[in-house]
Structures are given as C-alpha cells and as structure tokens.
Short mmCIF file of C-alpha atoms and ligand atoms in Angstrom, two decimals:
data_model
loop_
_atom_site.label_atom_id
_atom_site.label_comp_id
_atom_site.label_asym_id
_atom_site.label_seq_id
_atom_site.Cartn_x
_atom_site.Cartn_y
_atom_site.Cartn_z
CA MET L 259 18.45 -39.85 36.54
CA SER L 260 16.06 -42.43 37.93
CA GLU L 261 13.18 -40.01 38.37
CA THR L 262 10.09 -40.81 36.44
CA PRO L 263 9.68 -38.07 33.79
CA LYS L 264 6.84 -35.60 34.25
CA LYS L 265 3.83 -36.02 32.01
CA LEU L 266 3.90 -33.76 28.81
CA THR L 267 0.81 -31.55 28.75
CA THR L 268 -0.60 -28.59 26.75
CA ALA L 269 -0.59 -25.20 28.32
CA SER L 270 -3.96 -25.85 29.79
CA GLY L 271 -2.81 -29.12 31.31
CA ARG L 272 -4.22 -31.73 28.88
CA PRO L 273 -1.93 -34.71 28.73
CA VAL L 274 -0.26 -35.19 25.28
CA TRP L 275 -0.14 -38.67 23.76
CA ASP L 276 1.94 -37.86 20.68
CA ASN L 277 4.33 -35.02 20.34
CA GLN L 278 5.88 -35.95 17.03
CA ASN L 279 3.05 -36.67 14.45
CA SER L 280 0.32 -34.22 13.54
CA VAL L 281 -3.26 -35.59 13.05
CA THR L 282 -3.71 -36.24 9.23
CA ALA L 283 -6.71 -37.28 7.18
CA GLY L 284 -5.41 -40.68 6.30
CA LYS L 285 -1.88 -42.07 6.36
CA ARG L 286 -0.54 -39.58 3.68
CA GLY L 287 -3.25 -36.95 3.81
CA PRO L 288 -3.31 -33.23 4.94
CA ILE L 289 -3.37 -32.09 8.60
CA LEU L 290 -6.71 -31.44 10.23
CA LEU L 291 -7.58 -28.05 11.39
CA GLN L 292 -8.62 -29.50 14.74
CA ASP L 293 -5.16 -30.46 15.72
CA TYR L 294 -4.87 -28.02 18.59
CA ILE L 295 -1.75 -29.52 20.02
CA LEU L 296 0.10 -28.61 16.69
CA HIS L 297 -1.51 -25.15 16.62
CA GLU L 298 -0.64 -24.31 20.23
CA LYS L 299 2.95 -25.44 19.60
CA MET L 300 3.32 -23.31 16.56
CA ALA L 301 1.46 -20.30 17.90
CA HIS L 302 3.54 -20.06 21.10
CA PHE L 303 6.70 -20.39 19.13
CA ASN L 304 5.68 -17.55 16.96
CA ARG L 305 5.29 -15.42 20.02
CA GLU L 306 8.64 -16.36 21.78
CA ARG L 307 10.39 -13.07 21.28
CA ILE L 308 9.46 -9.97 23.21
CA PRO L 309 10.47 -6.41 22.03
CA GLU L 310 14.18 -6.17 22.68
CA ARG L 311 15.43 -3.13 24.68
CA VAL L 312 15.97 -0.18 22.44
CA VAL L 313 19.32 0.23 24.16
CA HIS L 314 21.20 -2.46 26.33
CA ALA L 315 19.65 -5.22 24.27
CA LYS L 316 22.46 -7.68 24.63
CA GLY L 317 23.13 -8.57 28.21
CA SER L 318 24.08 -11.11 30.79
CA GLY L 319 23.00 -11.45 34.39
CA ALA L 320 23.46 -13.22 37.65
CA TYR L 321 22.19 -13.24 41.19
CA GLY L 322 24.44 -12.50 44.19
CA ARG L 323 24.73 -10.78 47.50
CA PHE L 324 25.88 -7.56 48.93
CA MET L 325 27.60 -7.43 52.34
CA VAL L 326 28.15 -4.18 54.32
CA THR L 327 31.77 -3.86 55.47
CA ASN L 328 31.89 -0.18 56.62
CA ASP L 329 29.45 1.96 58.43
CA ILE L 330 27.82 4.74 56.53
CA THR L 331 24.85 5.32 58.65
CA PRO L 332 25.77 8.87 59.46
CA TYR L 333 24.92 9.57 55.79
CA THR L 334 21.93 7.30 55.16
CA ARG L 335 19.28 5.38 57.08
CA ALA L 336 18.66 3.00 54.09
CA LYS L 337 18.18 -0.34 55.80
CA ILE L 338 20.49 -2.15 53.29
CA PHE L 339 23.39 -0.26 55.03
CA ALA L 340 21.99 -0.55 58.59
CA GLU L 341 24.83 -2.49 60.04
CA VAL L 342 28.29 -3.96 59.15
CA GLY L 343 27.90 -7.58 58.21
CA LYS L 344 24.36 -7.21 56.80
CA GLU L 345 23.66 -9.16 53.62
CA THR L 346 21.10 -8.33 50.85
CA ARG L 347 20.35 -10.44 47.80
CA LEU L 348 20.73 -8.84 44.43
CA PHE L 349 20.54 -9.38 40.68
CA LEU L 350 23.03 -7.69 38.34
CA ARG L 351 22.67 -7.31 34.60
CA PHE L 352 25.49 -6.31 32.40
CA SER L 353 25.05 -5.24 28.75
CA THR L 354 26.43 -3.54 25.73
CA VAL L 355 24.43 -0.53 24.63
CA GLY L 356 24.16 0.02 20.92
CA GLY L 357 23.97 -3.53 19.48
CA GLU L 358 20.93 -5.77 19.05
CA LYS L 359 20.22 -8.81 21.21
CA GLY L 360 22.51 -11.06 19.10
CA SER L 361 25.34 -8.60 18.60
CA ALA L 362 28.85 -9.27 19.75
CA ASP L 363 29.97 -8.86 23.35
CA THR L 364 33.26 -7.26 22.54
CA GLU L 365 31.97 -4.27 20.52
CA ARG L 366 33.47 -0.86 21.47
CA ASP L 367 30.61 0.45 23.61
CA PRO L 368 29.87 1.47 27.15
CA ARG L 369 28.84 -1.47 29.30
CA GLY L 370 25.52 -1.31 31.38
CA PHE L 371 26.04 -2.23 34.96
CA ALA L 372 22.42 -2.47 36.53
CA VAL L 373 21.96 -3.77 40.02
CA LYS L 374 18.74 -4.61 41.77
CA PHE L 375 19.13 -4.88 45.51
CA TYR L 376 16.13 -6.67 47.15
CA THR L 377 15.81 -4.76 50.35
CA GLU L 378 13.12 -5.01 52.86
CA ASP L 379 11.98 -1.46 52.09
CA GLY L 380 11.56 -2.36 48.46
CA ASN L 381 13.93 -2.89 45.57
CA TRP L 382 16.72 -0.35 45.03
CA ASP L 383 18.02 -0.26 41.52
CA VAL L 384 21.25 1.32 40.55
CA VAL L 385 21.05 1.45 36.79
CA GLY L 386 24.62 2.51 35.80
CA ASN L 387 27.33 2.01 33.28
CA ASN L 388 31.05 1.16 33.42
CA THR L 389 31.69 4.87 32.90
CA PRO L 390 31.22 7.53 35.53
CA VAL L 391 29.82 10.12 32.94
CA PHE L 392 27.41 10.12 29.86
CA PHE L 393 27.43 11.51 26.38
CA VAL L 394 24.77 14.16 26.99
CA LYS L 395 23.46 16.04 30.04
CA ASP L 396 19.85 16.72 29.07
CA PRO L 397 17.41 13.88 28.32
CA MET L 398 15.97 15.97 25.45
CA LYS L 399 19.11 14.81 23.59
CA PHE L 400 18.98 11.15 24.39
CA GLY L 401 16.93 9.73 21.43
CA ASP L 402 19.02 11.79 18.91
CA PHE L 403 22.23 10.55 20.38
CA ILE L 404 21.21 6.88 20.33
CA HIS L 405 20.13 7.08 16.75
CA THR L 406 23.77 7.90 15.88
CA GLN L 407 24.81 4.77 17.61
CA LYS L 408 22.42 2.62 15.74
CA ARG L 409 21.93 1.99 12.15
CA ASP L 410 21.95 4.24 9.11
CA PRO L 411 18.40 4.75 7.97
CA LYS L 412 19.37 3.90 4.33
CA THR L 413 22.25 1.46 4.49
CA ASN L 414 21.10 -0.27 7.75
CA CYS L 415 24.82 -0.22 8.79
CA LYS L 416 26.56 1.38 11.71
CA SER L 417 27.83 4.68 10.59
CA PRO L 418 30.99 6.40 11.82
CA THR L 419 29.89 9.48 9.90
CA MET L 420 26.61 9.87 11.99
CA MET L 421 28.57 9.07 15.27
CA TRP L 422 31.40 11.66 14.72
CA ASP L 423 29.04 14.20 13.14
CA TYR L 424 27.03 14.10 16.40
CA TRP L 425 29.92 14.05 18.81
CA SER L 426 31.65 16.90 16.90
CA LEU L 427 28.50 19.00 17.07
CA ASN L 428 28.03 18.01 20.80
CA PRO L 429 31.25 18.88 22.73
CA GLU L 430 29.53 17.82 25.94
CA SER L 431 30.15 14.20 24.74
CA LEU L 432 33.84 14.61 24.78
CA HIS L 433 34.66 13.10 28.15
CA GLN L 434 32.66 10.01 27.43
CA VAL L 435 34.12 9.80 23.96
CA VAL L 436 37.72 9.75 25.38
CA ILE L 437 36.73 6.98 27.88
CA LEU L 438 35.03 5.05 25.24
CA PHE L 439 38.03 5.08 22.81
CA SER L 440 40.46 4.16 25.59
CA ASP L 441 40.83 0.39 26.00
CA ARG L 442 38.14 0.61 28.65
CA GLY L 443 35.67 0.76 25.67
CA THR L 444 36.57 -2.80 24.97
CA PRO L 445 36.58 -4.55 28.34
CA TYR L 446 37.61 -8.17 28.87
CA GLY L 447 34.24 -9.50 29.50
CA TYR L 448 32.11 -8.21 32.35
CA ARG L 449 34.18 -9.28 35.48
CA HIS L 450 37.07 -6.80 34.98
CA LEU L 451 35.22 -3.48 34.68
CA ASN L 452 34.09 -1.02 37.27
CA GLY L 453 30.44 -0.01 37.54
CA TYR L 454 29.34 3.60 38.26
CA GLY L 455 25.73 4.83 39.42
CA SER L 456 26.99 7.85 37.23
CA HIS L 457 24.15 10.11 38.41
CA THR L 458 24.24 12.10 41.53
CA PHE L 459 21.72 10.76 44.05
CA SER L 460 20.94 11.79 47.58
CA PHE L 461 21.39 10.10 50.89
CA ILE L 462 19.02 10.92 53.82
CA ASN L 463 20.10 10.05 57.31
CA LYS L 464 17.97 9.28 60.43
CA ASP L 465 18.04 13.07 61.31
CA ASN L 466 16.57 13.72 57.97
CA GLU L 467 19.63 15.55 56.65
CA ARG L 468 20.43 15.20 52.78
CA PHE L 469 23.82 14.53 51.27
CA TRP L 470 24.57 14.17 47.61
CA VAL L 471 26.20 10.83 46.64
CA LYS L 472 27.77 9.04 43.81
CA PHE L 473 28.09 5.31 43.64
CA HIS L 474 31.18 3.47 42.36
CA PHE L 475 31.60 -0.31 42.09
CA LYS L 476 35.25 -1.21 41.72
CA THR L 477 36.10 -4.57 40.36
CA LEU L 478 38.16 -6.72 42.66
CA GLN L 479 39.27 -8.81 39.67
CA GLY L 480 41.45 -5.93 38.47
CA ILE L 481 40.68 -3.86 35.30
CA LYS L 482 41.36 -5.83 32.22
CA ASN L 483 40.68 -4.80 28.56
CA PHE L 484 40.95 -6.09 25.12
CA THR L 485 43.06 -4.01 22.70
CA ASP L 486 41.02 -3.00 19.64
CA ALA L 487 42.67 -5.80 17.58
CA GLU L 488 41.89 -8.29 20.10
CA ALA L 489 38.23 -7.18 20.54
CA THR L 490 37.71 -7.31 16.86
CA GLU L 491 39.23 -10.87 16.70
CA MET L 492 37.06 -12.10 19.55
CA LYS L 493 33.89 -10.84 17.58
CA GLY L 494 34.65 -13.61 15.13
CA LYS L 495 35.88 -16.17 17.56
CA ASP L 496 33.06 -15.93 20.14
CA ALA L 497 30.40 -13.27 19.87
CA ASP L 498 29.22 -14.28 23.31
CA PHE L 499 32.56 -14.04 25.11
CA ALA L 500 31.47 -11.91 28.04
CA GLN L 501 28.29 -14.23 28.67
CA ARG L 502 30.35 -17.30 28.41
CA ASP L 503 33.17 -15.93 30.75
CA LEU L 504 30.61 -14.82 33.48
CA VAL L 505 28.69 -18.10 33.48
CA ALA L 506 31.93 -20.18 33.53
CA SER L 507 33.43 -18.37 36.41
CA ILE L 508 30.38 -18.47 38.55
CA GLU L 509 29.75 -22.02 37.79
CA ALA L 510 33.36 -22.85 38.68
CA GLY L 511 32.90 -21.20 42.07
CA ASP L 512 35.14 -18.24 41.18
CA PHE L 513 32.63 -15.63 42.22
CA PRO L 514 33.31 -12.13 40.79
CA ARG L 515 33.33 -9.29 43.44
CA TRP L 516 33.12 -5.54 43.34
CA MET L 517 33.81 -3.00 46.18
CA LEU L 518 31.02 -0.47 46.50
CA LYS L 519 32.35 2.97 47.41
CA VAL L 520 30.59 6.29 47.70
CA GLN L 521 31.48 9.90 47.26
CA VAL L 522 29.48 12.01 49.71
CA MET L 523 28.95 15.82 49.39
CA PRO L 524 27.02 17.82 52.05
CA GLU L 525 23.90 19.29 50.71
CA LYS L 526 25.03 22.85 50.88
CA ASP L 527 28.39 22.31 49.06
CA ALA L 528 26.29 21.91 45.74
CA GLU L 529 25.61 25.65 45.84
CA THR L 530 29.20 26.70 45.73
CA TYR L 531 31.15 23.73 44.19
CA HIS L 532 33.12 24.87 41.13
CA ILE L 533 31.53 22.05 39.02
CA ASN L 534 27.88 21.60 38.64
CA PRO L 535 27.52 18.39 40.80
CA PHE L 536 24.46 17.37 38.87
CA ASP L 537 26.07 17.50 35.38
CA LEU L 538 26.26 13.91 34.07
CA THR L 539 29.21 14.85 31.84
CA LYS L 540 31.40 15.55 34.90
CA VAL L 541 32.92 13.51 37.71
CA TRP L 542 33.58 14.77 41.24
CA PRO L 543 37.41 14.57 41.40
CA HIS L 544 38.42 12.21 44.12
CA ALA L 545 40.78 14.82 45.79
CA ASP L 546 37.56 16.89 46.44
CA TYR L 547 35.26 14.01 47.44
CA PRO L 548 37.26 10.82 48.45
CA LEU L 549 35.96 7.37 47.91
CA ILE L 550 34.39 5.82 51.08
CA ASP L 551 34.26 2.13 51.31
CA VAL L 552 30.80 0.61 51.82
CA GLY L 553 30.71 -3.15 51.13
CA VAL L 554 31.32 -6.06 48.74
CA LEU L 555 29.01 -7.14 46.06
CA GLU L 556 29.41 -10.78 44.87
CA LEU L 557 27.75 -12.70 42.00
CA ASN L 558 27.34 -16.41 42.93
CA GLU L 559 24.27 -17.77 40.98
CA VAL L 560 23.74 -18.16 37.40
CA PRO L 561 19.86 -17.95 36.76
CA ARG L 562 18.34 -21.25 35.68
CA ASN L 563 16.59 -19.67 32.77
CA TYR L 564 17.93 -16.75 30.69
CA HIS L 565 14.65 -15.41 29.39
CA ALA L 566 12.85 -15.51 32.71
CA HIS L 567 15.43 -13.75 34.75
CA VAL L 568 17.85 -11.85 32.49
CA GLU L 569 15.62 -10.80 29.57
CA GLN L 570 12.67 -10.11 31.85
CA SER L 571 14.70 -8.20 34.31
CA ALA L 572 13.57 -4.56 34.37
CA PHE L 573 15.60 -1.90 36.23
CA ALA L 574 14.58 1.76 36.88
CA PRO L 575 16.60 4.54 38.53
CA ALA L 576 13.14 5.58 39.76
CA HIS L 577 13.43 2.62 42.25
CA VAL L 578 15.04 4.13 45.32
CA VAL L 579 14.28 3.35 48.97
CA ASP L 580 13.95 5.15 52.20
CA GLY L 581 17.28 6.83 52.92
CA ILE L 582 18.16 7.21 49.16
CA GLY L 583 16.68 9.84 46.88
CA TYR L 584 16.92 11.67 43.67
CA SER L 585 18.84 14.79 42.74
CA PRO L 586 18.27 17.61 40.27
CA ASP L 587 20.57 15.83 37.70
CA ARG L 588 18.60 16.34 34.53
CA MET L 589 19.48 12.95 33.01
CA LEU L 590 18.32 11.21 36.04
CA GLN L 591 15.00 13.31 36.00
CA GLY L 592 14.61 12.10 32.43
CA ARG L 593 15.16 8.43 33.30
CA ILE L 594 12.79 8.39 36.32
CA PRO L 595 9.63 8.27 34.16
CA SER L 596 11.15 6.75 30.95
CA TYR L 597 12.57 3.48 32.31
CA PRO L 598 9.38 2.21 33.81
CA ASP L 599 7.60 3.45 30.72
CA ALA L 600 9.95 1.39 28.56
CA HIS L 601 9.29 -1.67 30.83
CA ARG L 602 5.52 -1.30 30.51
CA TYR L 603 5.86 -1.40 26.80
CA ARG L 604 8.30 -4.28 26.60
CA LEU L 605 6.96 -6.45 29.39
CA GLY L 606 3.40 -5.15 30.23
CA VAL L 607 1.99 -3.07 33.10
CA ASN L 608 2.48 -5.87 35.67
CA TYR L 609 6.23 -6.26 34.93
CA GLU L 610 7.00 -5.71 38.67
CA LYS L 611 5.31 -8.94 39.41
CA LEU L 612 7.62 -11.09 37.44
CA PRO L 613 9.84 -13.19 39.75
CA VAL L 614 13.11 -11.36 38.92
CA ASN L 615 11.58 -7.97 39.43
CA ARG L 616 9.25 -8.72 42.29
CA CYS L 617 10.21 -7.42 45.74
CA PRO L 618 10.48 -10.37 48.03
CA PHE L 619 9.20 -8.42 50.93
CA ALA L 620 5.64 -7.09 51.39
CA ILE L 621 4.17 -5.09 48.54
CA ASN L 622 0.73 -3.58 49.38
CA ASN L 623 -1.09 -1.04 47.33
CA TYR L 624 -4.20 -0.31 45.42
CA GLN L 625 -3.01 -1.08 41.94
CA ARG L 626 -5.21 -3.75 40.43
CA ASP L 627 -5.86 -5.56 37.02
CA GLY L 628 -4.14 -4.87 33.80
CA ALA L 629 -2.65 -7.50 31.33
CA MET L 630 -1.20 -10.49 32.86
CA ALA L 631 -2.24 -9.88 36.48
CA PHE L 632 -0.82 -13.30 37.25
CA ASP L 633 -0.81 -13.18 41.09
CA ASP L 634 -3.78 -13.01 43.32
CA ASN L 635 -4.32 -9.37 42.15
CA GLY L 636 -4.97 -8.19 45.64
CA GLY L 637 -7.54 -10.94 46.30
CA ASP L 638 -10.77 -9.52 47.97
CA SER L 639 -8.92 -6.67 49.80
CA PRO L 640 -10.11 -3.06 49.27
CA ASN L 641 -9.00 -1.44 45.94
CA TYR L 642 -9.58 2.22 46.89
CA TYR L 643 -7.99 4.61 49.49
CA PRO L 644 -9.02 5.75 52.07
CA ASN L 645 -11.18 2.88 53.22
CA SER L 646 -12.75 1.43 56.41
CA PHE L 647 -11.71 -2.09 55.84
CA GLY L 648 -8.07 -2.21 56.97
CA GLY L 649 -6.32 -1.54 53.56
CA PRO L 650 -2.68 -0.48 53.50
CA GLU L 651 -1.76 2.75 55.37
CA VAL L 652 0.97 5.25 54.63
CA ASP L 653 4.12 5.34 56.83
CA LYS L 654 4.87 8.95 57.73
CA THR L 655 8.31 8.14 59.03
CA VAL L 656 9.68 7.66 55.54
CA GLY L 657 9.12 11.26 54.22
CA GLU L 658 12.10 13.10 52.61
CA PRO L 659 13.26 16.55 53.79
CA PRO L 660 12.07 19.39 51.52
CA MET L 661 14.54 20.24 48.59
CA ALA L 662 15.00 23.91 47.82
CA VAL L 663 14.73 24.91 44.21
CA PHE L 664 15.26 28.44 42.81
CA GLY L 665 14.70 30.30 39.70
CA LEU L 666 12.14 30.87 36.92
CA CYS L 667 10.81 28.11 34.74
CA GLU L 668 12.64 28.36 31.42
CA ARG L 669 14.51 26.08 28.86
CA TYR L 670 17.88 27.07 30.20
CA ASP L 671 20.88 26.49 28.06
CA ARG L 672 22.57 23.39 29.53
CA ASN L 673 25.95 24.73 28.23
CA ALA L 674 25.66 28.37 29.23
CA GLU L 675 28.63 30.20 30.69
CA GLY L 676 29.98 28.38 33.63
CA GLU L 677 28.56 25.03 32.39
CA ASP L 678 30.58 24.91 29.22
CA ASP L 679 33.94 23.40 30.28
CA HIS L 680 33.81 20.22 28.15
CA TYR L 681 37.61 19.92 28.01
CA SER L 682 39.23 19.99 31.43
CA GLN L 683 38.20 16.56 32.61
CA PRO L 684 38.77 14.74 29.39
CA GLY L 685 42.16 16.41 29.28
CA SER L 686 42.89 15.31 32.83
CA LEU L 687 41.85 11.79 31.97
CA PHE L 688 44.13 11.59 28.96
CA ARG L 689 47.11 12.94 30.94
CA LEU L 690 46.68 10.36 33.68
CA MET L 691 46.80 7.53 31.16
CA SER L 692 50.10 5.55 30.70
CA GLN L 693 52.09 6.22 27.48
CA VAL L 694 50.66 2.90 26.11
CA ASP L 695 47.04 3.79 27.02
CA GLN L 696 47.42 7.23 25.40
CA GLN L 697 48.81 5.59 22.12
CA HIS L 698 45.95 3.00 22.10
CA THR L 699 43.30 5.76 22.73
CA ILE L 700 44.76 7.73 19.79
CA GLY L 701 44.95 4.74 17.60
CA ASN L 702 41.40 3.73 18.53
CA ILE L 703 40.08 7.13 17.73
CA VAL L 704 41.99 7.31 14.46
CA GLY L 705 40.74 3.90 13.41
CA ALA L 706 37.16 4.88 13.99
CA MET L 707 37.37 8.31 12.46
CA LYS L 708 38.86 6.82 9.29
CA GLY L 709 35.34 5.40 8.74
CA ILE L 710 33.87 8.98 8.27
CA SER L 711 32.87 9.33 4.73
CA GLY L 712 30.81 11.55 2.38
CA PRO L 713 30.78 15.26 1.39
CA ARG L 714 31.04 16.43 5.10
CA ARG L 715 33.98 14.34 5.98
CA GLU L 716 36.56 17.07 6.26
CA GLN L 717 34.19 19.34 8.15
CA ILE L 718 33.40 16.71 10.72
CA ILE L 719 37.10 15.77 11.26
CA MET L 720 38.20 19.36 11.67
CA ARG L 721 35.34 20.06 14.10
CA GLN L 722 36.20 17.00 16.18
CA LEU L 723 39.91 17.76 16.05
CA CYS L 724 39.39 20.99 17.72
CA HIS L 725 37.71 19.35 20.67
CA PHE L 726 40.59 16.96 20.99
CA PHE L 727 43.10 19.83 20.86
CA ARG L 728 41.21 21.71 23.45
CA ALA L 729 41.32 18.79 25.80
CA ASP L 730 44.84 18.06 25.28
CA VAL L 731 47.37 19.11 22.52
CA LYS L 732 49.16 15.73 22.43
CA LEU L 733 45.86 14.06 22.03
CA GLY L 734 44.71 16.44 19.23
CA MET L 735 48.23 16.17 17.42
CA GLY L 736 48.21 12.37 17.81
CA VAL L 737 44.74 12.05 16.06
CA ALA L 738 45.53 14.72 13.40
CA GLN L 739 48.75 12.91 12.49
CA GLY L 740 46.93 9.50 12.47
CA LEU L 741 44.41 11.04 10.00
CA ASP L 742 47.09 12.76 7.86
CA VAL L 743 45.68 16.12 8.62
CA GLN L 744 48.29 18.90 8.36
CA ILE L 745 48.02 21.41 11.13
CA ASP L 746 49.97 24.58 11.54
CA MET L 747 50.06 24.69 15.33
CA ARG L 748 51.63 28.18 15.45
CA GLN L 749 48.61 29.62 13.88
CA PHE L 750 46.12 27.19 15.51
CA MET L 751 47.14 27.21 19.14
CA PRO L 752 50.25 29.38 19.67
CA ALA L 753 50.08 29.26 23.50
CA ALA L 754 49.74 25.52 23.55
CA MET L 755 52.77 25.17 21.26
CA GLU L 756 55.07 26.83 23.84
CA SER L 757 54.00 24.22 26.43
CA LEU L 758 54.78 21.27 24.03
P1 LIG X 1050 42.13 10.29 40.18
O1 LIG X 1050 43.53 10.15 39.75
O2 LIG X 1050 41.92 10.33 41.66
O3 LIG X 1050 41.22 9.05 39.52
C1 LIG X 1050 41.38 8.73 38.22
C2 LIG X 1050 40.35 7.73 37.91
O4 LIG X 1050 40.45 7.46 36.48
C3 LIG X 1050 40.46 6.42 38.63
O5 LIG X 1050 39.24 6.20 39.22
C4 LIG X 1050 40.62 5.38 37.51
O6 LIG X 1050 39.92 4.24 37.66
C5 LIG X 1050 40.19 6.09 36.29
N1 LIG X 1050 40.55 5.73 34.99
C6 LIG X 1050 41.85 5.41 34.60
N2 LIG X 1050 41.89 5.24 33.26
C7 LIG X 1050 40.67 5.45 32.83
C8 LIG X 1050 40.03 5.30 31.57
N3 LIG X 1050 40.73 4.92 30.47
N4 LIG X 1050 38.73 5.45 31.44
C9 LIG X 1050 38.03 5.88 32.64
N5 LIG X 1050 38.57 5.97 33.88
C10 LIG X 1050 39.82 5.75 33.91
O7 LIG X 1050 41.60 11.52 39.46
P2 LIG X 1050 40.34 12.47 39.52
O8 LIG X 1050 39.28 12.03 40.45
O9 LIG X 1050 40.80 13.79 39.74
O10 LIG X 1050 39.81 12.38 38.06
C11 LIG X 1050 40.58 12.59 36.93
C12 LIG X 1050 39.90 12.03 35.75
O11 LIG X 1050 39.83 10.61 35.97
C13 LIG X 1050 38.51 12.66 35.53
O12 LIG X 1050 38.45 13.67 34.77
C14 LIG X 1050 37.80 11.48 34.86
O13 LIG X 1050 37.93 11.54 33.48
C15 LIG X 1050 38.54 10.13 35.34
N6 LIG X 1050 37.76 9.43 36.40
C16 LIG X 1050 37.36 10.00 37.48
C17 LIG X 1050 36.55 9.44 38.37
C18 LIG X 1050 35.95 10.14 39.60
O14 LIG X 1050 34.90 9.71 39.97
N7 LIG X 1050 36.57 11.11 40.11
C19 LIG X 1050 35.95 8.13 38.07
C20 LIG X 1050 36.52 7.39 36.91
C21 LIG X 1050 37.28 8.20 36.12
P3 LIG X 1050 40.51 3.02 38.45
O15 LIG X 1050 41.08 3.52 39.84
O16 LIG X 1050 39.46 2.02 38.75
O17 LIG X 1050 41.71 2.46 37.62
#
C-alpha cells in the first residue's frame, strides 16, 4: 500500500503527535490530569459495549439481494414484488437465541433469521426463525419462557430443570420442542437452514383485497445439521463456527441462497379453517395451502464492520410496507410494539437513522431531536402537521382495507376447547422423520432430560412424558426407555397399545 496514511486525530479532529506515551511530570513521574488524549482513549474504550440483545445476542449478518422469479401481484401490491426480475437490496442477520454475545454458535437453540428488505416504500423486516412455529402463543408468556432458557438465578448456570419444568407445564410448546430436539436444533452453520416468517401476515393487492400469508425461505444449499455429539465437539473447537462459515463462503464468492415461498389463504377461509390460522404454535399444512415460489434471496457482501452493521442492526415485525400488513396473531401483536421498544433502549431513539437501519429511499416526517440526532434532523423544514409551508403530506392510496373483528373484550383462554390440540402437528412431524432422525430426536431429548434434577424431577419427567405419548406413542416410549422410566402401557394408553 503506497498511500500516505491518514493523520491520526482525537474524536474532535485534533492531530495527535504521540499515541504511545502519556504526559508525565518528569521522565519517571506520574501522569498529568490534563492528558486529554489519554482520557479520551480510555473513556471511549470503557463505553465500547452497548447492551446486548436480551434474546438473539449472538449473531452474524450479511448484505445481499432479493430477485423476484414468479409473479405474485394477484395477492400483493408491495413494490418489492412488482415484476419478475426486480431486485431489492437486503440485510440478513442470523442468530442463536438463548446465549450471550460470546456464546457458542452450535448450541441447541432455534436460529434467528431476520431480513431487512430496503424497498422504495420503506424497509420491510421479516423477523423470523429457522422454525415455522414458536414455544408460546401469547406474548404474556414470553418473558417467563425466556427466563427458563437463560440462567438459573442462584447457580447462574443453564438449567434443564427450569426448561423442562416450563415445557411440561405448557403443552403448547410441544411442537417447537420436537423441532428443537431434532437435529434441526443444531444446524450446520447458518447457510443450511430454512427461515420462516413464522407469523401469519397479510397481503393486500391493488384491488384492496386481503389474503393471509406465511413466508418460507428454503435453503438452496440443502438442509445440513450437526448431530448432538458433533455440535458439542464444535463448541470446543470453534465457538464461532457459523460466523466463520458464513464469512468464508461469501468471501470465496460462494454466495448462499434461499428461495422465498409463500402460503396464501383467502381472507374468508380464516373463519372456517379447522386450525386457528393465527396460532403461532401451528403450521398450515402444505396440502391445504401449497407453497408458491416468489424469488431468490442471495447473500453476497460481508459488512466491513461488525459492530456498525451487525450489532447495530435492528429489526422489527412492525416494519411492513404497502401491500403487506399484520394479522390477529397474538404473538405478532405483542412483537409490534416490543421490538422497536427494545431497540430504543439498546441503541437510542434515533436507531432508525443508523446506516444499516436507515431506509435508503426518502424518509419524511415530523419526528425531531432526541439523543444522537446525527443527521440534519429535518433541517429548517416544518416540525408540525398540518402546516402551510410545504411539509410532507399523507398518501391516501396506501390505506388498508378495514379488518373485521368480533366479540367482547376479555382475557380469553388461548387454549380453550378448539384451541387445545397441542399434539397432532408434533406427532405428524415425528412420523414424517426418517428412522435415523427419530432416533436422534429421542436421543437428544433423553440426553437433555437427564439433566433435570431436584425434588420435582420425577414429577417434571412424568408430566413431559405424557405430552410425548400424546403426540406419538413411539416418541413417548423411546424417551421413557431412555430415561429408564417403567411404563405399563396397557394401563396408560390401552387404545394406543393396540396400534403399536
Ligand atoms: P409436509 O410433508 O408437506 O412438509 C413437512 C415439512 O417438515 C417440510 O417443510 C420439511 O422441511 C419439514 N421438516 C422435516 N423435518 C423437520 C424437522 N426435523 N423440523 C422441522 N421441520 C421439518 O407436511 P405438512 O405441511 O402437512 O406438515 C407436517 C409437519 O411438518 C407439521 O406438523 C410441522 O411439524 C412440519 N412442518 C410443516 C411446515 C408447514 O409450513 N406446513 C413447515 C415446516 C415443518 P423441508 O422440506 O425444508 O425439509
């Protein structure tokens, strides 16, 4: 590099003439209080960390593009899907969920799959996971659930007792538990997993018709997982395996790709469909709502600076664009306010202005000031509405059709009759697995449940076994045998015995 190096300066731009030696009183004397260059260096260093995300703290991210391959304009007028061949820039952040920012990439955990599409109608964020469902279906339960995945308040260790106590008391978690303990709970890095928007969202077309929609990103690298033993070994060998793998593949020009597919449900179907289509613990079976190809997502650029782009990236399911809307999914409803709230706490009120989060197209509003208003802050344009000075105006063409709601305000039991089948879908999933996958799933569950300890151990195990049996007898028997629990099936489930 023959370029002349840039001049070193303080943060305020004062050139620095010595970056190695503090100012001292005499050759061997103490440091002077006036050595501001030293103070600034140390003070900034002390403040290098920002609060890590409460969940999804360990992550990796990359920029890329999305290209439309199939026409879905009959369902949505979102500009990103306007024509086949259209390209949109994006940023994608993968993550684990329960661990801290330095935790191992190969922990058994769901993987976050959060995409920010920079569209001309604003940023559209799909803030999903590598699983199509979630552990709970009401946001009221989220904090309690996450506590069980974090550290024991006394020992400060992860606690299988807390985890299984919660899951066994909360049968709606079973579907996600079966996915988590299959080998998809330990994916081989981030390139070989599917992403799912998980929630039900809505599409709105140019005729202002609403459809319900689910988003699926299918890996074009093929599904590849670690076995439990391999994942454990990799924790010791390379805790940053997934980060390293993603960066290496992109830098080598081997750009990872996913096919975006959607399931689309006409608005009226929701009233009669046999599954609550807004229940985040359930999928829509493909036979009922087949996958429709939409386009290809590619990652092709490693950000030049991890903190600026990956750590400061902030996604929110609230960020939809014209042609895409929300649904009554309770978990989505809970996440709409809570994600931006988390970012305001973590990054500050102007987090949307950070380069990775900023919509590259026009942003015009009357929001002003606040900590770190580091752009022009609206300059001298009006900061109130309405005004007579040419400030930004609303666009009446982007309104949504009204959404019908029925019933009385109440804290309705999320698991009331008709909403309480926690077993059919996990059972179907287990039965579609290969023999080997079934064996691994049972082995992974047994290994984890062996960690349950304390006076409630037997109670927790028996309660959880009942859930496994109700999903699938072979699953229940496999786990019971692995845990050396003797079960008299003739008493326990006579009908199920006959079908064995
Ligand atoms: P299908 O046979 O049409 O689809 C089965 C799906 O299961 C495929 O999408 C497959 O993903 C996925 N799958 C396979 N192994 C696992 C695993 N260990 N963990 C998570 N997903 C897995 O069946 P249905 O649509 O009728 O659904 C049957 C069950 O499949 C559901 O109860 C659900 O548990 C699971 N599933 C369904 C999805 C849906 O949206 N309908 C999505 C994902 C899972 P792939 O093709 O990428 O291998």
